[in-house]
Tab-separated table of C-alpha atoms and ligand atoms in Angstrom:
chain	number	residue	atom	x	y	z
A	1	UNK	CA	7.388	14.213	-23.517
A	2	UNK	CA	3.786	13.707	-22.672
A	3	UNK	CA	2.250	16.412	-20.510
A	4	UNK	CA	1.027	13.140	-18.072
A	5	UNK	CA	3.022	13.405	-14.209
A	6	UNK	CA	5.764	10.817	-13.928
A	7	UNK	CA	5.139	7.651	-12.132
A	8	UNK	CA	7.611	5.633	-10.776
A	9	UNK	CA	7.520	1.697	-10.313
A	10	UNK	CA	9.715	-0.114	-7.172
A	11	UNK	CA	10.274	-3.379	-7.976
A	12	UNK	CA	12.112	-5.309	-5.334
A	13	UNK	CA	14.176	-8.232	-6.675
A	14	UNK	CA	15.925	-10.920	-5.410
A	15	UNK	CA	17.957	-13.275	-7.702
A	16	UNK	CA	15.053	-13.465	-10.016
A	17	UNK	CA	17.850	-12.553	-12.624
A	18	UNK	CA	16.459	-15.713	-15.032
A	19	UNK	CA	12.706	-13.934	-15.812
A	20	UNK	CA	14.084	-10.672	-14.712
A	21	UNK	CA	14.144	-9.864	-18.917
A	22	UNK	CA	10.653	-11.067	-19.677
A	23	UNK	CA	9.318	-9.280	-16.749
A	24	UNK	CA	10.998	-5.571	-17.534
A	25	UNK	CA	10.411	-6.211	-21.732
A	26	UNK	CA	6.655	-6.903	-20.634
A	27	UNK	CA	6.722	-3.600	-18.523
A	28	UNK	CA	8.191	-1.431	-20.946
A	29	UNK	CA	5.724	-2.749	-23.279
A	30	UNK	CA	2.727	-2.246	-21.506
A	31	UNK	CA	3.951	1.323	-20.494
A	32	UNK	CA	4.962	2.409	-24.167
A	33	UNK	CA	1.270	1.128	-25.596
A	34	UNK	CA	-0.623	3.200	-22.695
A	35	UNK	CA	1.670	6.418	-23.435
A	36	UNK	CA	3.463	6.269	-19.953
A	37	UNK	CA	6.483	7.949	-21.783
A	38	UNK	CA	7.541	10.333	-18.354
A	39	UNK	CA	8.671	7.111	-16.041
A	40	UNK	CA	11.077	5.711	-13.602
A	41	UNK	CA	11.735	2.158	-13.313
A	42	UNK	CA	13.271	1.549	-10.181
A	43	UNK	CA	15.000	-1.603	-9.889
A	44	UNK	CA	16.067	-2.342	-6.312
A	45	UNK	CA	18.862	-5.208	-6.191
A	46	UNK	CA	18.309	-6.621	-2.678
A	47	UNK	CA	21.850	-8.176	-2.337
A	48	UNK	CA	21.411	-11.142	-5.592
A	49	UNK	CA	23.821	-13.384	-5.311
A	50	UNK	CA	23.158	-15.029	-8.611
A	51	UNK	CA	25.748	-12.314	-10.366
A	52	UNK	CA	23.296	-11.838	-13.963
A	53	UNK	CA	21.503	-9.157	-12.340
A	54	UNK	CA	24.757	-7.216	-14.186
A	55	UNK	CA	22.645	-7.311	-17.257
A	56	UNK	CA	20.132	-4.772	-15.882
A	57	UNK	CA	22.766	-2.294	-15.326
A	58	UNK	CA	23.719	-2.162	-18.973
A	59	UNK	CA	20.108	-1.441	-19.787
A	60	UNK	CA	20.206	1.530	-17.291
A	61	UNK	CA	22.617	2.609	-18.615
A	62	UNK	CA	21.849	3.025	-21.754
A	63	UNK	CA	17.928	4.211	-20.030
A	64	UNK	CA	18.098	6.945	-18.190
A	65	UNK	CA	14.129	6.099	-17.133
A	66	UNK	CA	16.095	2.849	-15.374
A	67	UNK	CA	17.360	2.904	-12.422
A	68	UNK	CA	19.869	0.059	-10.072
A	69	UNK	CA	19.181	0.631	-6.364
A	70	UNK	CA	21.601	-2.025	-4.932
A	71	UNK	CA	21.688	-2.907	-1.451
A	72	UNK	CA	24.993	-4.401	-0.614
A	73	UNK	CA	23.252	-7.424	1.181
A	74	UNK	CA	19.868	-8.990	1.589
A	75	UNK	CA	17.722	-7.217	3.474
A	76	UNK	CA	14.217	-8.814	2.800
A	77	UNK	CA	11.524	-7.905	0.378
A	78	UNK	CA	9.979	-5.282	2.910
A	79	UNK	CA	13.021	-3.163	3.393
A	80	UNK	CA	13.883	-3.559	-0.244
A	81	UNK	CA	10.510	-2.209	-1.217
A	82	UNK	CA	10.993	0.572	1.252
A	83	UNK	CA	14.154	1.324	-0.021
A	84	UNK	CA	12.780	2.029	-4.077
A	85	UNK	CA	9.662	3.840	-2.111
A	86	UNK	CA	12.644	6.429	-0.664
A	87	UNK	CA	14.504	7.304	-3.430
A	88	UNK	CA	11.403	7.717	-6.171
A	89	UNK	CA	10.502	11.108	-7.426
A	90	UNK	CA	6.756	10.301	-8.976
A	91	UNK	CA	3.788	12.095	-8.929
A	92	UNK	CA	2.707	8.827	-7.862
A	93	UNK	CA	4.424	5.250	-7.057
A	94	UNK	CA	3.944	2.079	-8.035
A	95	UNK	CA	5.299	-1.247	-6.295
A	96	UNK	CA	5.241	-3.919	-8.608
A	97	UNK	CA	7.094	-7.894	-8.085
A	98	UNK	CA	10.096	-9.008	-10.384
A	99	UNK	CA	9.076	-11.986	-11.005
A	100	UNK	CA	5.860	-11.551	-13.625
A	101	UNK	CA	3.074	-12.423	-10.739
A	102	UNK	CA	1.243	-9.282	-10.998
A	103	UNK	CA	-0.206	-8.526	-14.187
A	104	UNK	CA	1.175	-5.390	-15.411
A	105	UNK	CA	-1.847	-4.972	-18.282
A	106	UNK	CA	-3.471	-3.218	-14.958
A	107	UNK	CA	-0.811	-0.498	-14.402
A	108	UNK	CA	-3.225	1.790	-16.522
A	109	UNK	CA	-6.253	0.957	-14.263
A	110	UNK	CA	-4.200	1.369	-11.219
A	111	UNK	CA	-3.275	5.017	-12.522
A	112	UNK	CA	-6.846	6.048	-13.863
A	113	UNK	CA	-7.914	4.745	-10.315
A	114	UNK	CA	-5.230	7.550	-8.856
A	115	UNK	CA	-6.464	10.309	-11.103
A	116	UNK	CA	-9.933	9.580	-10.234
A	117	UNK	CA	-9.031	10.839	-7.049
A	118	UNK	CA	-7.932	7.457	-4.806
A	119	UNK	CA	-4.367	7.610	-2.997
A	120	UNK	CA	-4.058	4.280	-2.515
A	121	UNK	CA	-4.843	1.938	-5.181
A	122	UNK	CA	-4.608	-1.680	-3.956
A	123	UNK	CA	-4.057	-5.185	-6.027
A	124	UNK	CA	-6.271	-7.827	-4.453
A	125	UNK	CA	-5.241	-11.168	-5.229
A	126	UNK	CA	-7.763	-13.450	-5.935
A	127	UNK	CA	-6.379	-16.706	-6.772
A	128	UNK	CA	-3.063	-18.769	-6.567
A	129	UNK	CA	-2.931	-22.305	-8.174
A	130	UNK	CA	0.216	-22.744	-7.332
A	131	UNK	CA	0.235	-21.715	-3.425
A	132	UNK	CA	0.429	-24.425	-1.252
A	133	UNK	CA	-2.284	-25.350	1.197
A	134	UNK	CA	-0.291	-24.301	4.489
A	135	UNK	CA	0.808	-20.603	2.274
A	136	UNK	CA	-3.425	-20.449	2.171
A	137	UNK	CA	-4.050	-21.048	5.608
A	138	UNK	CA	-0.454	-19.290	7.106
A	139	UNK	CA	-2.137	-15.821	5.114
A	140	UNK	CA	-5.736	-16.188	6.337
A	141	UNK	CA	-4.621	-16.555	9.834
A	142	UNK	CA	-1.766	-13.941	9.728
A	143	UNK	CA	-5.002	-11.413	7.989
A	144	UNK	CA	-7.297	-13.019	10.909
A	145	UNK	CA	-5.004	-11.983	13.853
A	146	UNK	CA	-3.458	-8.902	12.107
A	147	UNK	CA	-6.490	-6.805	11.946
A	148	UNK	CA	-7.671	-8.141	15.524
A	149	UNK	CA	-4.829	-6.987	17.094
A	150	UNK	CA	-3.189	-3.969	15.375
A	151	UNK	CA	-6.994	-1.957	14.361
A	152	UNK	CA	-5.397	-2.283	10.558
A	153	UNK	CA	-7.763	-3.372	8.025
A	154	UNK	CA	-5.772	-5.288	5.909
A	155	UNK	CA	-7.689	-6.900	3.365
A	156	UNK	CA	-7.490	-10.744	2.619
A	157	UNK	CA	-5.322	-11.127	-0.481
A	158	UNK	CA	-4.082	-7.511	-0.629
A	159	UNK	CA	-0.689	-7.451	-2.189
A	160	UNK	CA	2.776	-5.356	-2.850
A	161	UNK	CA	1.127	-4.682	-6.485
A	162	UNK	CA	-0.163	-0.639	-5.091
A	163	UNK	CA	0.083	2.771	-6.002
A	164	UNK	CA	0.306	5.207	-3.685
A	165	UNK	CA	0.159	8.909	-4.385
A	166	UNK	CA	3.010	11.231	-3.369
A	167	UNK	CA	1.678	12.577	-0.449
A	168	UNK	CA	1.392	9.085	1.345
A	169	UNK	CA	4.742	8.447	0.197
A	170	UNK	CA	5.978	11.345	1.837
A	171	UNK	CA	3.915	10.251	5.038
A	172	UNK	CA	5.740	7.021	4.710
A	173	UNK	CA	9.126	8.022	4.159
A	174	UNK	CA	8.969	9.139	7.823
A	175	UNK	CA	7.966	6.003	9.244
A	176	UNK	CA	11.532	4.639	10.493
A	177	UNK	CA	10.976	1.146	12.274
A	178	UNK	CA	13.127	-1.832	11.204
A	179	UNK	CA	10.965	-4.265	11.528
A	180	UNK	CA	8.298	-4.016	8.778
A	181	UNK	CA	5.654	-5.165	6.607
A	182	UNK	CA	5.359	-2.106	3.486
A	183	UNK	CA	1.755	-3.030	3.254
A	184	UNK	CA	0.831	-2.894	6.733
A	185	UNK	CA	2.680	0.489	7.123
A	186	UNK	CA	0.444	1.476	4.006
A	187	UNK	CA	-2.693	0.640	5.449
A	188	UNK	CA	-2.140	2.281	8.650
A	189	UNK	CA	-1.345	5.372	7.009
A	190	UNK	CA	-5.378	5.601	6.070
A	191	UNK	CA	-6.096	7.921	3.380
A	192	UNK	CA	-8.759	7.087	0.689
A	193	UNK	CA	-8.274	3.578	-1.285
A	194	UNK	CA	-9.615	1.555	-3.949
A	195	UNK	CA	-8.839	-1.777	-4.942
A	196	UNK	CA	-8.519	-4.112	-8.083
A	197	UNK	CA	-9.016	-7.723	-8.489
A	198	UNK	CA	-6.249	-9.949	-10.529
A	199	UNK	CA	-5.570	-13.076	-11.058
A	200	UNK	CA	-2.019	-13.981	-9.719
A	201	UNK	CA	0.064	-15.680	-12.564
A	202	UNK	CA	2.588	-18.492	-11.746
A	203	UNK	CA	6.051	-17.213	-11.538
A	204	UNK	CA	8.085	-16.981	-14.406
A	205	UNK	CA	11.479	-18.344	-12.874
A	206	UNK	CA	12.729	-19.063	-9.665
A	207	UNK	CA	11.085	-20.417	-6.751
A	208	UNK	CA	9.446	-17.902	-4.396
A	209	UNK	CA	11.757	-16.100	-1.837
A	210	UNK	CA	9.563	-16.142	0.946
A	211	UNK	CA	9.769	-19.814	3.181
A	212	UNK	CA	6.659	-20.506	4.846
A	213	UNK	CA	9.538	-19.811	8.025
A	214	UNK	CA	10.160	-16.189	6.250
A	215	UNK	CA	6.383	-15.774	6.435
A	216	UNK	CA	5.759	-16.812	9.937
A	217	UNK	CA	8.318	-13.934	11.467
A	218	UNK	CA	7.313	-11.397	9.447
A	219	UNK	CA	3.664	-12.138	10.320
A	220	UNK	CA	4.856	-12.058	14.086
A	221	UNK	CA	7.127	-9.388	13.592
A	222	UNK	CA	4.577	-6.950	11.795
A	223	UNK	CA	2.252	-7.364	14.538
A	224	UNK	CA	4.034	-6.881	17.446
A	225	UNK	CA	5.527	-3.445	15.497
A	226	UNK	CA	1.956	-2.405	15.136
A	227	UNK	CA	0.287	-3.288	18.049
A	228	UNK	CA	0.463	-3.835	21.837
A	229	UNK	CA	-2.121	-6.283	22.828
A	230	UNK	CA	-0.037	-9.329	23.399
A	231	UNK	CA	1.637	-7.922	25.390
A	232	UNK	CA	-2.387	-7.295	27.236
A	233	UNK	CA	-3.288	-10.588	26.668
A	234	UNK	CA	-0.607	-12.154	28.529
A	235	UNK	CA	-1.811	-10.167	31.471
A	236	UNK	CA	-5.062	-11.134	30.728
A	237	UNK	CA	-4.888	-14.889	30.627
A	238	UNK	CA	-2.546	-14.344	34.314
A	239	UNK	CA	-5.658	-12.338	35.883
A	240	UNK	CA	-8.022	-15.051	34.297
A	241	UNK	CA	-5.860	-18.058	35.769
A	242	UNK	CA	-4.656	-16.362	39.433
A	243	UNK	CA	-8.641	-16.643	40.300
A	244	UNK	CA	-9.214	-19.739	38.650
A	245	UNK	CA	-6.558	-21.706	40.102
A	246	UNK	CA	-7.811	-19.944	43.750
A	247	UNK	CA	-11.388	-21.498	43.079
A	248	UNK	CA	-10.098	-24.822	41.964
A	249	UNK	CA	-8.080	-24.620	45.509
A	250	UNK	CA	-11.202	-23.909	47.102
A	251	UNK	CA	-13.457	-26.127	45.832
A	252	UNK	CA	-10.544	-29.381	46.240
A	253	UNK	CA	-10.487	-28.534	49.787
A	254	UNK	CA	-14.057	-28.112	50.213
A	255	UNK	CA	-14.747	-31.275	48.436
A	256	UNK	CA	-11.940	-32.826	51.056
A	257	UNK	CA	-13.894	-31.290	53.970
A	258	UNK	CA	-17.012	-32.708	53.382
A	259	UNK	CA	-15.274	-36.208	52.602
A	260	UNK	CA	-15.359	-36.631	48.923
A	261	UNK	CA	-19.217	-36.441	47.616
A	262	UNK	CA	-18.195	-36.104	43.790
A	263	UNK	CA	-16.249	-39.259	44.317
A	264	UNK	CA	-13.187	-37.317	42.295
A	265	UNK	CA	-10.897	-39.298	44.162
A	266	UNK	CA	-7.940	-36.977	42.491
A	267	UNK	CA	-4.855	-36.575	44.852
A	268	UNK	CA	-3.966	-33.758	45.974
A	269	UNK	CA	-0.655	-33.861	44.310
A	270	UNK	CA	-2.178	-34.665	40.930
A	271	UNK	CA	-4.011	-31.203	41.136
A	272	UNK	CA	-1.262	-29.457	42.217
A	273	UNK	CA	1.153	-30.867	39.687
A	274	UNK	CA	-1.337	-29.842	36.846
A	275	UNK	CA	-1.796	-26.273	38.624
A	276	UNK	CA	1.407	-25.925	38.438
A	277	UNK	CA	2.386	-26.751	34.632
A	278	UNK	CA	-0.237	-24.202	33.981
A	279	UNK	CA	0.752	-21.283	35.498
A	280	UNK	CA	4.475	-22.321	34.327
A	281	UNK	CA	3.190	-21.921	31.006
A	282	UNK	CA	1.528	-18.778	31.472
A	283	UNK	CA	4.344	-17.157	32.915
A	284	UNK	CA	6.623	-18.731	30.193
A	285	UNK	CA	4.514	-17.161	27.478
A	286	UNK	CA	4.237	-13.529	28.766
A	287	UNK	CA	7.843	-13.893	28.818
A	288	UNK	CA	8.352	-14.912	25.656
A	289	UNK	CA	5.993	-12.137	24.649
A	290	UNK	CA	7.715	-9.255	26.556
A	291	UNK	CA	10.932	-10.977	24.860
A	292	UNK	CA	10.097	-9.964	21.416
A	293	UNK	CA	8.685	-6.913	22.424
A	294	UNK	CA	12.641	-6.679	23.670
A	295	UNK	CA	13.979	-7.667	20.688
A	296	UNK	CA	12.126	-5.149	18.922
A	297	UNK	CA	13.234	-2.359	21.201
A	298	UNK	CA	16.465	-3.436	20.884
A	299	UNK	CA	16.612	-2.918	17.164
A	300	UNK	CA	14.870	0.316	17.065
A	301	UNK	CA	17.210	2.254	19.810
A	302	UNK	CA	19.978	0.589	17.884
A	303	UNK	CA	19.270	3.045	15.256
A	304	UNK	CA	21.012	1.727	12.608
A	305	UNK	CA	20.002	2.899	8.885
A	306	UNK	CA	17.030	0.901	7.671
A	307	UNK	CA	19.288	-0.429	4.614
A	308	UNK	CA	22.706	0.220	2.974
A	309	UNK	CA	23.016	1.657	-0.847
A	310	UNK	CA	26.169	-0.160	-2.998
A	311	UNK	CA	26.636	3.107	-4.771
A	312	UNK	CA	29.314	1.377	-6.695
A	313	UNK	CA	26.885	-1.146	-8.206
A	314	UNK	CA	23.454	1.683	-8.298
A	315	UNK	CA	22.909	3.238	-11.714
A	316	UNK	CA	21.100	6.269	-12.602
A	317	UNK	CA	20.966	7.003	-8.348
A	318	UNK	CA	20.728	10.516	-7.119
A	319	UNK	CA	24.115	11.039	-4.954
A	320	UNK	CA	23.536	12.215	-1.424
B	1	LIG	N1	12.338	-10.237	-3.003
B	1	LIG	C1	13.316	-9.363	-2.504
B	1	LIG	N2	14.036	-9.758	-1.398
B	1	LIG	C2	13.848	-10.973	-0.771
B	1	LIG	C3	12.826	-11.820	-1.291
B	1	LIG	C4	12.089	-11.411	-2.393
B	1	LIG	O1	13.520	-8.281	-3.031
B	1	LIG	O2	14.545	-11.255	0.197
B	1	LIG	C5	11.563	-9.809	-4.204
B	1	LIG	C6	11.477	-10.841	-5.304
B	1	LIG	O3	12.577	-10.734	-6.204
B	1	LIG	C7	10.165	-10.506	-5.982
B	1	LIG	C8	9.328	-9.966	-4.835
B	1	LIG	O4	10.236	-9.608	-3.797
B	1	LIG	O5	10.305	-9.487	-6.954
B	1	LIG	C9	8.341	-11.016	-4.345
B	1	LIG	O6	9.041	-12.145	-3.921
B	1	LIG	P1	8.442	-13.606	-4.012
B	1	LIG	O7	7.922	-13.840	-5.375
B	1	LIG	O8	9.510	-14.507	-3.505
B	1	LIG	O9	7.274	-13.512	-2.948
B	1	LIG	P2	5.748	-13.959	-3.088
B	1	LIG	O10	5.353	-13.849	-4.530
B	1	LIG	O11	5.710	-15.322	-2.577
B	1	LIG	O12	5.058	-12.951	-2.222
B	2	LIG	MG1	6.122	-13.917	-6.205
């Protein structure tokens, strides 16, 4: 045993059974030549349905450093990740993808980074050849209007690939809303963070779980769990439009009055009509807004648990 603290690794994965073996053989390897001996891999099976993931169990159980989180159904990367957070026992943890896109030759640096002092050691991506233009443009706007509205700083390109120390684990283990973005919740926790530039590889297998649909709600979703200012700028835009559409009023009749010297010749119906689609649509977006801010309360008083353990199908999982 080396006298180092144990570090756990999370890795979330989803039916990513066909690299899943290149990705933990490249792990172990990585860990054995840096001397990472005192380890827990937490694998957490969010609900597969492709059956092989059966093959990581035997490994666990031969590995007592190995351990099978399963869910018993999908329930998205974010809960998944939240769910290997939970139930690790490191010094320090370490969220890491299945599916070989985040290079694990950097563990090391990530954990000299720690002992340096830093309790948050973030993975910035830099590049992704393979990421279509819309995935490019979805992030950069989701990273625009994040920070703008929630106060976060989120970082362009920051990814899942993090350490955290144990005390901002423990800080996050208390955070208990549904509806969640792990890196988000990471970032608003503060403490002091450093971060290190890679290269995102292609994936090994599979084809990415996250639709450009997946994407778009949880960029809505995280927002609207972090911040309140839609909900502000919907009654900003009314307060904006109530006195607009009263001077528009104003000025049609004066122009009436003093018998049409801008030559608009607009009906007054025309005006009205368009006034009248307008304010429509502002009312019809505040209440969408307040209707996901609904939703959300909905789901939080419904209190359910965040996600459900398979214990049958977990190896190597601490009974409680
Ligand atoms: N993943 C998961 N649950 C899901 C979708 C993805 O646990 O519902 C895992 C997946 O197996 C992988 C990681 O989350 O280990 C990142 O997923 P993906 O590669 O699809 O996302 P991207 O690289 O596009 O962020
Ligand atoms: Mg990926």
């Amino acid at each position: 045993m080396s006298k180092e603290p144990k570090i756990s690794f999370v890795i979330p994965v989803y039916n990513e059974s066909a690299g899943l073996d290149d990705f933990h053989s490249s792990l172990v390897n990585c860990l054995d030549k840096s001397g990472l001996d005192d380890r827990e891999l937490i694998y957490v099976n969010d609900g597969s349905t492709d059956g092989r993931l059966k093959k990581l169990n035997v490994v666990a159980k031969n590995d007592k450093s190995v351990r099978v989180l399963a869910l018993s159904r999908n329930f998205g990367k974010e809960i998944a990740t939240t769910a290997g957070i939970q139930a690790a026992h490191g010094a320090a943890v370490i969220t890491i993808d299945g599916d070989g896109q985040h290079p694990v030759e950097l563990i090391p640096e990530f954990i000299a980074r720690w002992q340096a002092g830093a309790k948050v050691v973030i993975g910035l991506r830099i590049s992704n050849h393979k990421e279509g233009l819309v995935k490019r443009f979805g992030s950069k706007l989701f990273y625009g209007l994040f920070n703008r509205f929630t106060g976060a700083k989120l970082i362009p390109g920051s990814t899942d690939f993090r350490l955290i120390d144990r005390t901002v684990q423990a800080e996050f283990n208390r955070m208990s809303e549904h509806n969640r973005i792990t890196r988000g919740l990471i970032d608003w926790l503060g403490f002091e963070r450093e971060y290190i530039k890679f290269k995102a590889k292609p994936r090994q297998s599979g084809d990415a779980g996250y639709s450009f649909k997946k994407l778009f709600k949880l960029a809505i979703d995280s927002t609207i769990s972090l911040s309140l200012s839609p909900l502000y700028i919907a009654a900003i835009f009314g307060a904006v439009v109530l006195p607009l559409s009263m001077l528009l009023g104003l000025f049609m009749l004066t122009d009436a009055a003093l018998s049409d010297p801008l030559n608009l010749n607009a009906t007054g119906s025309a005006y009205v009509i368009v006034l009248i689609l307008f304010l429509i649509g502002v009312l019809l977006v505040s209440q969408g807004i307040i209707g996901l801010y609904l939703s959300h309360i909905h789901t939080e008083t419904q209190n359910r648990p965040l996600y459900i353990v398979d214990k049958a199908s977990s190896v190597n999982i601490d009974e409680n």
